[in-house]
Amino acid sequence: MIRRRLERFLANIVAERWEDWQFASSITNATARGKKFKRLGDGSLIAFPWVTIYNEHYIEIGSDTMLGPYCALSAGMMPGQECLTSPVVRIGDRCLIGRGSGIVGHLAIDIGDDVWTGHHVYITDQNHGYEDVTRPISKQSQPEKPVRIGDGSWLGTGTVVLPGATIGKHVAVADFEGYVHWLDVETGAFVARSKTGGRISNAPVVVGDLVVFQDDEGRVTALRPR
């Protein structure tokens, strides 16, 4: 009994201290790491622990924005790379990027104001090539294509946004009750939704102006909003 009480007491202390350390280790514009960014606005925070962050001087983040823990955020292929554009990655004001998400820019990723994402969302403006079967896919690349996500949009958990994708304002990319929905920019009304039968098993992938998903019976659907 005494041992169990001691374990609970110590566990509570460890949990409280971990929360304190996690907050103290987060990146803000008042920290040395935060000052490396091209811009990191007031009230914004990158939660600790993070996975990979580099070339911060090509990354611009607005005010009152939060990136959850275990996020990856980078510009270019490797630390110290000189990029062709600046900022390479721009995230607006009042955004919330979910836990475990990755934003990997090479040319231009523009995320508007008030954009929220679920956990484990991936956004990139460059993909791997695979056309040359004599070379490893890891050694092939495709041209970068700018990515834009409009103000007030929401990307559901697991959404993947690939090069060339343009998501308008007030757009929801997510799985609701087995449907993929796309909202109209002006009215917020549903302008497109699709269900191929069964539950959607894979998170949507945004490619250009298409939303591609697969149901639990293996059927693939590409949806273009009207």
PDB file of C-alpha atoms in Angstrom:
ATOM      1  CA  MET A   1       0.000   0.000   0.000  1.00  0.00           C
ATOM      2  CA  ILE A   2       2.786   2.426   0.920  1.00  0.00           C
ATOM      3  CA  ARG A   3       4.663   1.535  -2.256  1.00  0.00           C
ATOM      4  CA  ARG A   4       1.584   2.146  -4.403  1.00  0.00           C
ATOM      5  CA  ARG A   5       0.980   5.537  -2.805  1.00  0.00           C
ATOM      6  CA  LEU A   6       4.621   6.461  -3.350  1.00  0.00           C
ATOM      7  CA  GLU A   7       4.414   5.403  -7.012  1.00  0.00           C
ATOM      8  CA  ARG A   8       1.305   7.531  -7.547  1.00  0.00           C
ATOM      9  CA  PHE A   9       2.935  10.482  -5.799  1.00  0.00           C
ATOM     10  CA  LEU A  10       6.081  10.234  -7.920  1.00  0.00           C
ATOM     11  CA  ALA A  11       4.062   9.680 -11.112  1.00  0.00           C
ATOM     12  CA  ASN A  12       2.105  12.887 -10.480  1.00  0.00           C
ATOM     13  CA  ILE A  13       5.324  14.824  -9.953  1.00  0.00           C
ATOM     14  CA  VAL A  14       6.869  13.435 -13.151  1.00  0.00           C
ATOM     15  CA  ALA A  15       3.725  14.227 -15.163  1.00  0.00           C
ATOM     16  CA  GLU A  16       3.548  17.787 -13.842  1.00  0.00           C
ATOM     17  CA  ARG A  17       7.248  18.391 -14.446  1.00  0.00           C
ATOM     18  CA  TRP A  18       7.000  16.942 -17.962  1.00  0.00           C
ATOM     19  CA  GLU A  19       4.193  19.368 -18.787  1.00  0.00           C
ATOM     20  CA  ASP A  20       6.276  22.230 -17.400  1.00  0.00           C
ATOM     21  CA  TRP A  21       9.352  21.156 -19.396  1.00  0.00           C
ATOM     22  CA  GLN A  22       7.281  20.633 -22.521  1.00  0.00           C
ATOM     23  CA  PHE A  23       5.909  24.172 -22.343  1.00  0.00           C
ATOM     24  CA  ALA A  24       9.283  25.692 -21.416  1.00  0.00           C
ATOM     25  CA  SER A  25      10.973  23.930 -24.346  1.00  0.00           C
ATOM     26  CA  SER A  26       8.442  25.085 -26.943  1.00  0.00           C
ATOM     27  CA  ILE A  27       9.586  27.517 -29.625  1.00  0.00           C
ATOM     28  CA  THR A  28       8.245  31.089 -29.520  1.00  0.00           C
ATOM     29  CA  ASN A  29       9.570  34.375 -30.855  1.00  0.00           C
ATOM     30  CA  ALA A  30      11.154  34.968 -27.442  1.00  0.00           C
ATOM     31  CA  THR A  31      13.416  31.910 -27.705  1.00  0.00           C
ATOM     32  CA  ALA A  32      16.779  31.661 -29.451  1.00  0.00           C
ATOM     33  CA  ARG A  33      15.387  29.061 -31.852  1.00  0.00           C
ATOM     34  CA  GLY A  34      12.366  31.239 -32.598  1.00  0.00           C
ATOM     35  CA  LYS A  35      14.569  34.163 -33.611  1.00  0.00           C
ATOM     36  CA  LYS A  36      15.948  32.070 -36.496  1.00  0.00           C
ATOM     37  CA  PHE A  37      12.616  32.180 -38.330  1.00  0.00           C
ATOM     38  CA  LYS A  38      11.966  34.675 -41.090  1.00  0.00           C
ATOM     39  CA  ARG A  39       8.963  35.550 -38.974  1.00  0.00           C
ATOM     40  CA  LEU A  40       7.353  33.963 -35.930  1.00  0.00           C
ATOM     41  CA  GLY A  41       4.453  36.102 -34.794  1.00  0.00           C
ATOM     42  CA  ASP A  42       3.372  37.065 -31.302  1.00  0.00           C
ATOM     43  CA  GLY A  43       1.440  34.367 -29.487  1.00  0.00           C
ATOM     44  CA  SER A  44       2.625  31.611 -31.830  1.00  0.00           C
ATOM     45  CA  LEU A  45       4.157  28.407 -30.533  1.00  0.00           C
ATOM     46  CA  ILE A  46       5.763  25.230 -31.851  1.00  0.00           C
ATOM     47  CA  ALA A  47       5.164  22.596 -29.207  1.00  0.00           C
ATOM     48  CA  PHE A  48       7.916  20.396 -27.830  1.00  0.00           C
ATOM     49  CA  PRO A  49       8.959  17.783 -28.760  1.00  0.00           C
ATOM     50  CA  TRP A  50       9.262  18.446 -32.481  1.00  0.00           C
ATOM     51  CA  VAL A  51      10.675  16.025 -35.046  1.00  0.00           C
ATOM     52  CA  THR A  52      12.661  18.058 -37.599  1.00  0.00           C
ATOM     53  CA  ILE A  53      12.957  21.808 -38.088  1.00  0.00           C
ATOM     54  CA  TYR A  54      15.556  23.431 -40.336  1.00  0.00           C
ATOM     55  CA  ASN A  55      16.212  26.428 -42.583  1.00  0.00           C
ATOM     56  CA  GLU A  56      13.936  28.488 -40.388  1.00  0.00           C
ATOM     57  CA  HIS A  57      14.978  31.703 -42.162  1.00  0.00           C
ATOM     58  CA  TYR A  58      12.841  30.565 -45.123  1.00  0.00           C
ATOM     59  CA  ILE A  59       9.780  29.944 -42.918  1.00  0.00           C
ATOM     60  CA  GLU A  60       7.211  32.564 -41.941  1.00  0.00           C
ATOM     61  CA  ILE A  61       4.537  31.963 -39.283  1.00  0.00           C
ATOM     62  CA  GLY A  62       1.878  34.502 -38.343  1.00  0.00           C
ATOM     63  CA  SER A  63       0.458  35.391 -34.941  1.00  0.00           C
ATOM     64  CA  ASP A  64      -1.478  33.169 -32.512  1.00  0.00           C
ATOM     65  CA  THR A  65      -0.655  30.012 -34.470  1.00  0.00           C
ATOM     66  CA  MET A  66       0.237  26.691 -32.863  1.00  0.00           C
ATOM     67  CA  LEU A  67       1.984  23.622 -34.238  1.00  0.00           C
ATOM     68  CA  GLY A  68       1.343  20.586 -32.072  1.00  0.00           C
ATOM     69  CA  PRO A  69       4.026  18.220 -30.760  1.00  0.00           C
ATOM     70  CA  TYR A  70       5.956  15.811 -32.992  1.00  0.00           C
ATOM     71  CA  CYS A  71       5.630  18.066 -36.051  1.00  0.00           C
ATOM     72  CA  ALA A  72       8.170  18.359 -38.869  1.00  0.00           C
ATOM     73  CA  LEU A  73       8.703  21.750 -40.522  1.00  0.00           C
ATOM     74  CA  SER A  74      11.382  22.428 -43.112  1.00  0.00           C
ATOM     75  CA  ALA A  75      12.432  24.361 -46.204  1.00  0.00           C
ATOM     76  CA  GLY A  76      14.654  22.615 -48.720  1.00  0.00           C
ATOM     77  CA  MET A  77      16.211  19.165 -48.757  1.00  0.00           C
ATOM     78  CA  MET A  78      18.813  19.665 -46.038  1.00  0.00           C
ATOM     79  CA  PRO A  79      19.998  22.186 -43.438  1.00  0.00           C
ATOM     80  CA  GLY A  80      21.913  25.079 -44.925  1.00  0.00           C
ATOM     81  CA  GLN A  81      20.460  24.717 -48.411  1.00  0.00           C
ATOM     82  CA  GLU A  82      19.977  27.945 -50.343  1.00  0.00           C
ATOM     83  CA  CYS A  83      16.390  28.082 -51.611  1.00  0.00           C
ATOM     84  CA  LEU A  84      15.154  29.942 -54.690  1.00  0.00           C
ATOM     85  CA  THR A  85      12.201  31.658 -52.999  1.00  0.00           C
ATOM     86  CA  SER A  86      11.528  33.297 -49.655  1.00  0.00           C
ATOM     87  CA  PRO A  87       9.488  32.492 -47.742  1.00  0.00           C
ATOM     88  CA  VAL A  88       9.350  28.885 -48.874  1.00  0.00           C
ATOM     89  CA  VAL A  89       6.737  28.071 -46.240  1.00  0.00           C
ATOM     90  CA  ARG A  90       4.213  30.608 -45.010  1.00  0.00           C
ATOM     91  CA  ILE A  91       1.626  29.828 -42.329  1.00  0.00           C
ATOM     92  CA  GLY A  92      -0.920  32.512 -41.504  1.00  0.00           C
ATOM     93  CA  ASP A  93      -2.485  33.816 -38.302  1.00  0.00           C
ATOM     94  CA  ARG A  94      -4.575  31.751 -35.854  1.00  0.00           C
ATOM     95  CA  CYS A  95      -3.718  28.406 -37.469  1.00  0.00           C
ATOM     96  CA  LEU A  96      -3.619  25.083 -35.664  1.00  0.00           C
ATOM     97  CA  ILE A  97      -1.470  22.303 -37.111  1.00  0.00           C
ATOM     98  CA  GLY A  98      -2.240  18.941 -35.537  1.00  0.00           C
ATOM     99  CA  ARG A  99       0.087  16.626 -33.676  1.00  0.00           C
ATOM    100  CA  GLY A 100       2.495  14.609 -35.809  1.00  0.00           C
ATOM    101  CA  SER A 101       1.955  16.665 -38.972  1.00  0.00           C
ATOM    102  CA  GLY A 102       4.629  17.476 -41.544  1.00  0.00           C
ATOM    103  CA  ILE A 103       5.055  20.577 -43.732  1.00  0.00           C
ATOM    104  CA  VAL A 104       7.968  20.165 -46.141  1.00  0.00           C
ATOM    105  CA  GLY A 105       8.507  23.010 -48.610  1.00  0.00           C
ATOM    106  CA  HIS A 106      10.954  23.447 -51.473  1.00  0.00           C
ATOM    107  CA  LEU A 107       9.410  26.258 -53.558  1.00  0.00           C
ATOM    108  CA  ALA A 108       6.179  27.687 -52.129  1.00  0.00           C
ATOM    109  CA  ILE A 109       3.655  26.462 -49.576  1.00  0.00           C
ATOM    110  CA  ASP A 110       1.145  29.131 -48.573  1.00  0.00           C
ATOM    111  CA  ILE A 111      -1.275  28.318 -45.749  1.00  0.00           C
ATOM    112  CA  GLY A 112      -3.827  31.064 -45.118  1.00  0.00           C
ATOM    113  CA  ASP A 113      -5.248  32.439 -41.883  1.00  0.00           C
ATOM    114  CA  ASP A 114      -7.462  30.348 -39.571  1.00  0.00           C
ATOM    115  CA  VAL A 115      -6.508  27.027 -41.169  1.00  0.00           C
ATOM    116  CA  TRP A 116      -6.862  24.053 -38.835  1.00  0.00           C
ATOM    117  CA  THR A 117      -5.719  20.494 -39.390  1.00  0.00           C
ATOM    118  CA  GLY A 118      -6.228  17.190 -37.646  1.00  0.00           C
ATOM    119  CA  HIS A 119      -3.352  14.993 -36.552  1.00  0.00           C
ATOM    120  CA  HIS A 120      -0.804  13.480 -38.951  1.00  0.00           C
ATOM    121  CA  VAL A 121      -1.495  15.757 -41.933  1.00  0.00           C
ATOM    122  CA  TYR A 122       1.265  15.976 -44.564  1.00  0.00           C
ATOM    123  CA  ILE A 123       1.759  18.950 -46.913  1.00  0.00           C
ATOM    124  CA  THR A 124       4.527  19.183 -49.527  1.00  0.00           C
ATOM    125  CA  ASP A 125       5.251  20.926 -52.827  1.00  0.00           C
ATOM    126  CA  GLN A 126       7.654  18.280 -54.163  1.00  0.00           C
ATOM    127  CA  ASN A 127       7.200  14.560 -54.704  1.00  0.00           C
ATOM    128  CA  HIS A 128       9.341  11.609 -55.782  1.00  0.00           C
ATOM    129  CA  GLY A 129       9.552  10.519 -59.389  1.00  0.00           C
ATOM    130  CA  TYR A 130       9.205   6.872 -60.279  1.00  0.00           C
ATOM    131  CA  GLU A 131       9.187   6.785 -64.107  1.00  0.00           C
ATOM    132  CA  ASP A 132      12.773   5.533 -64.526  1.00  0.00           C
ATOM    133  CA  VAL A 133      12.654   1.905 -63.410  1.00  0.00           C
ATOM    134  CA  THR A 134      16.453   1.623 -63.630  1.00  0.00           C
ATOM    135  CA  ARG A 135      16.982   4.123 -60.799  1.00  0.00           C
ATOM    136  CA  PRO A 136      15.819   3.998 -57.176  1.00  0.00           C
ATOM    137  CA  ILE A 137      12.748   6.134 -56.490  1.00  0.00           C
ATOM    138  CA  SER A 138      14.722   7.849 -53.725  1.00  0.00           C
ATOM    139  CA  LYS A 139      17.050   9.305 -56.386  1.00  0.00           C
ATOM    140  CA  GLN A 140      14.281  10.659 -58.614  1.00  0.00           C
ATOM    141  CA  SER A 141      12.403  13.891 -58.050  1.00  0.00           C
ATOM    142  CA  GLN A 142       9.648  15.811 -59.768  1.00  0.00           C
ATOM    143  CA  PRO A 143       9.531  19.583 -60.320  1.00  0.00           C
ATOM    144  CA  GLU A 144       8.227  21.596 -57.397  1.00  0.00           C
ATOM    145  CA  LYS A 145       4.696  22.967 -57.754  1.00  0.00           C
ATOM    146  CA  PRO A 146       3.306  25.656 -55.423  1.00  0.00           C
ATOM    147  CA  VAL A 147       0.684  24.648 -52.867  1.00  0.00           C
ATOM    148  CA  ARG A 148      -1.962  27.005 -51.508  1.00  0.00           C
ATOM    149  CA  ILE A 149      -4.522  26.433 -48.762  1.00  0.00           C
ATOM    150  CA  GLY A 150      -7.097  29.196 -48.388  1.00  0.00           C
ATOM    151  CA  ASP A 151      -8.256  31.027 -45.271  1.00  0.00           C
ATOM    152  CA  GLY A 152     -10.580  29.259 -42.876  1.00  0.00           C
ATOM    153  CA  SER A 153     -10.130  25.761 -44.278  1.00  0.00           C
ATOM    154  CA  TRP A 154      -9.888  22.490 -42.397  1.00  0.00           C
ATOM    155  CA  LEU A 155      -7.927  19.357 -43.280  1.00  0.00           C
ATOM    156  CA  GLY A 156      -9.076  16.237 -41.473  1.00  0.00           C
ATOM    157  CA  THR A 157      -6.764  13.763 -39.783  1.00  0.00           C
ATOM    158  CA  GLY A 158      -4.380  12.015 -42.155  1.00  0.00           C
ATOM    159  CA  THR A 159      -5.000  14.277 -45.160  1.00  0.00           C
ATOM    160  CA  VAL A 160      -2.105  14.430 -47.642  1.00  0.00           C
ATOM    161  CA  VAL A 161      -1.635  17.564 -49.784  1.00  0.00           C
ATOM    162  CA  LEU A 162       0.666  17.031 -52.771  1.00  0.00           C
ATOM    163  CA  PRO A 163       2.454  19.403 -55.211  1.00  0.00           C
ATOM    164  CA  GLY A 164       0.237  21.751 -57.208  1.00  0.00           C
ATOM    165  CA  ALA A 165      -2.760  21.491 -54.886  1.00  0.00           C
ATOM    166  CA  THR A 166      -4.881  24.617 -54.512  1.00  0.00           C
ATOM    167  CA  ILE A 167      -7.491  24.455 -51.761  1.00  0.00           C
ATOM    168  CA  GLY A 168      -9.801  27.454 -51.676  1.00  0.00           C
ATOM    169  CA  LYS A 169     -11.205  29.405 -48.750  1.00  0.00           C
ATOM    170  CA  HIS A 170     -13.468  27.705 -46.207  1.00  0.00           C
ATOM    171  CA  VAL A 171     -12.894  24.221 -47.612  1.00  0.00           C
ATOM    172  CA  ALA A 172     -13.224  21.039 -45.565  1.00  0.00           C
ATOM    173  CA  VAL A 173     -11.265  18.016 -46.719  1.00  0.00           C
ATOM    174  CA  ALA A 174     -12.340  15.212 -44.446  1.00  0.00           C
ATOM    175  CA  ASP A 175     -14.290  11.994 -44.039  1.00  0.00           C
ATOM    176  CA  PHE A 176     -17.752  12.502 -42.552  1.00  0.00           C
ATOM    177  CA  GLU A 177     -19.869   9.358 -42.160  1.00  0.00           C
ATOM    178  CA  GLY A 178     -18.204   7.694 -45.131  1.00  0.00           C
ATOM    179  CA  TYR A 179     -18.331  10.739 -47.406  1.00  0.00           C
ATOM    180  CA  VAL A 180     -15.630  13.098 -48.573  1.00  0.00           C
ATOM    181  CA  HIS A 181     -17.025  16.647 -48.452  1.00  0.00           C
ATOM    182  CA  TRP A 182     -15.956  19.846 -50.185  1.00  0.00           C
ATOM    183  CA  LEU A 183     -17.466  23.142 -49.082  1.00  0.00           C
ATOM    184  CA  ASP A 184     -18.305  26.150 -51.236  1.00  0.00           C
ATOM    185  CA  VAL A 185     -16.043  29.129 -50.643  1.00  0.00           C
ATOM    186  CA  GLU A 186     -18.804  31.729 -50.537  1.00  0.00           C
ATOM    187  CA  THR A 187     -21.715  30.041 -48.793  1.00  0.00           C
ATOM    188  CA  GLY A 188     -20.111  27.221 -46.873  1.00  0.00           C
ATOM    189  CA  ALA A 189     -22.668  24.850 -48.396  1.00  0.00           C
ATOM    190  CA  PHE A 190     -21.703  21.381 -49.573  1.00  0.00           C
ATOM    191  CA  VAL A 191     -21.019  21.579 -53.313  1.00  0.00           C
ATOM    192  CA  ALA A 192     -19.634  18.095 -53.735  1.00  0.00           C
ATOM    193  CA  ARG A 193     -19.625  14.862 -51.846  1.00  0.00           C
ATOM    194  CA  SER A 194     -19.001  11.333 -52.923  1.00  0.00           C
ATOM    195  CA  LYS A 195     -19.485   7.858 -51.528  1.00  0.00           C
ATOM    196  CA  THR A 196     -18.491   4.754 -53.435  1.00  0.00           C
ATOM    197  CA  GLY A 197     -19.918   2.297 -50.957  1.00  0.00           C
ATOM    198  CA  GLY A 198     -18.622   1.265 -47.585  1.00  0.00           C
ATOM    199  CA  ARG A 199     -16.534   3.281 -45.221  1.00  0.00           C
ATOM    200  CA  ILE A 200     -13.661   5.423 -46.488  1.00  0.00           C
ATOM    201  CA  SER A 201     -10.589   3.583 -45.289  1.00  0.00           C
ATOM    202  CA  ASN A 202      -7.839   5.955 -46.389  1.00  0.00           C
ATOM    203  CA  ALA A 203      -7.515   9.647 -45.620  1.00  0.00           C
ATOM    204  CA  PRO A 204      -8.063  11.939 -48.623  1.00  0.00           C
ATOM    205  CA  VAL A 205      -5.133  12.941 -50.819  1.00  0.00           C
ATOM    206  CA  VAL A 206      -5.325  16.357 -52.512  1.00  0.00           C
ATOM    207  CA  VAL A 207      -3.638  16.466 -55.935  1.00  0.00           C
ATOM    208  CA  GLY A 208      -4.145  19.656 -57.933  1.00  0.00           C
ATOM    209  CA  ASP A 209      -7.909  20.257 -57.917  1.00  0.00           C
ATOM    210  CA  LEU A 210      -8.751  16.600 -57.223  1.00  0.00           C
ATOM    211  CA  VAL A 211      -9.495  14.855 -53.952  1.00  0.00           C
ATOM    212  CA  VAL A 212      -8.585  11.173 -54.238  1.00  0.00           C
ATOM    213  CA  PHE A 213      -9.642   8.547 -51.718  1.00  0.00           C
ATOM    214  CA  GLN A 214     -10.189   4.813 -51.398  1.00  0.00           C
ATOM    215  CA  ASP A 215     -13.030   2.989 -49.679  1.00  0.00           C
ATOM    216  CA  ASP A 216     -12.676  -0.138 -47.567  1.00  0.00           C
ATOM    217  CA  GLU A 217     -13.533  -2.298 -50.566  1.00  0.00           C
ATOM    218  CA  GLY A 218     -10.495  -1.007 -52.455  1.00  0.00           C
ATOM    219  CA  ARG A 219     -12.319   1.254 -54.915  1.00  0.00           C
ATOM    220  CA  VAL A 220     -10.593   4.538 -55.707  1.00  0.00           C
ATOM    221  CA  THR A 221     -12.534   7.735 -56.416  1.00  0.00           C
ATOM    222  CA  ALA A 222     -11.242  11.084 -57.665  1.00  0.00           C
ATOM    223  CA  LEU A 223     -13.535  13.981 -56.764  1.00  0.00           C
ATOM    224  CA  ARG A 224     -13.366  17.421 -58.400  1.00  0.00           C
ATOM    225  CA  PRO A 225     -15.537  20.111 -56.739  1.00  0.00           C
ATOM    226  CA  ARG A 226     -17.879  21.989 -59.036  1.00  0.00           C
TER     227      ARG A 226
END
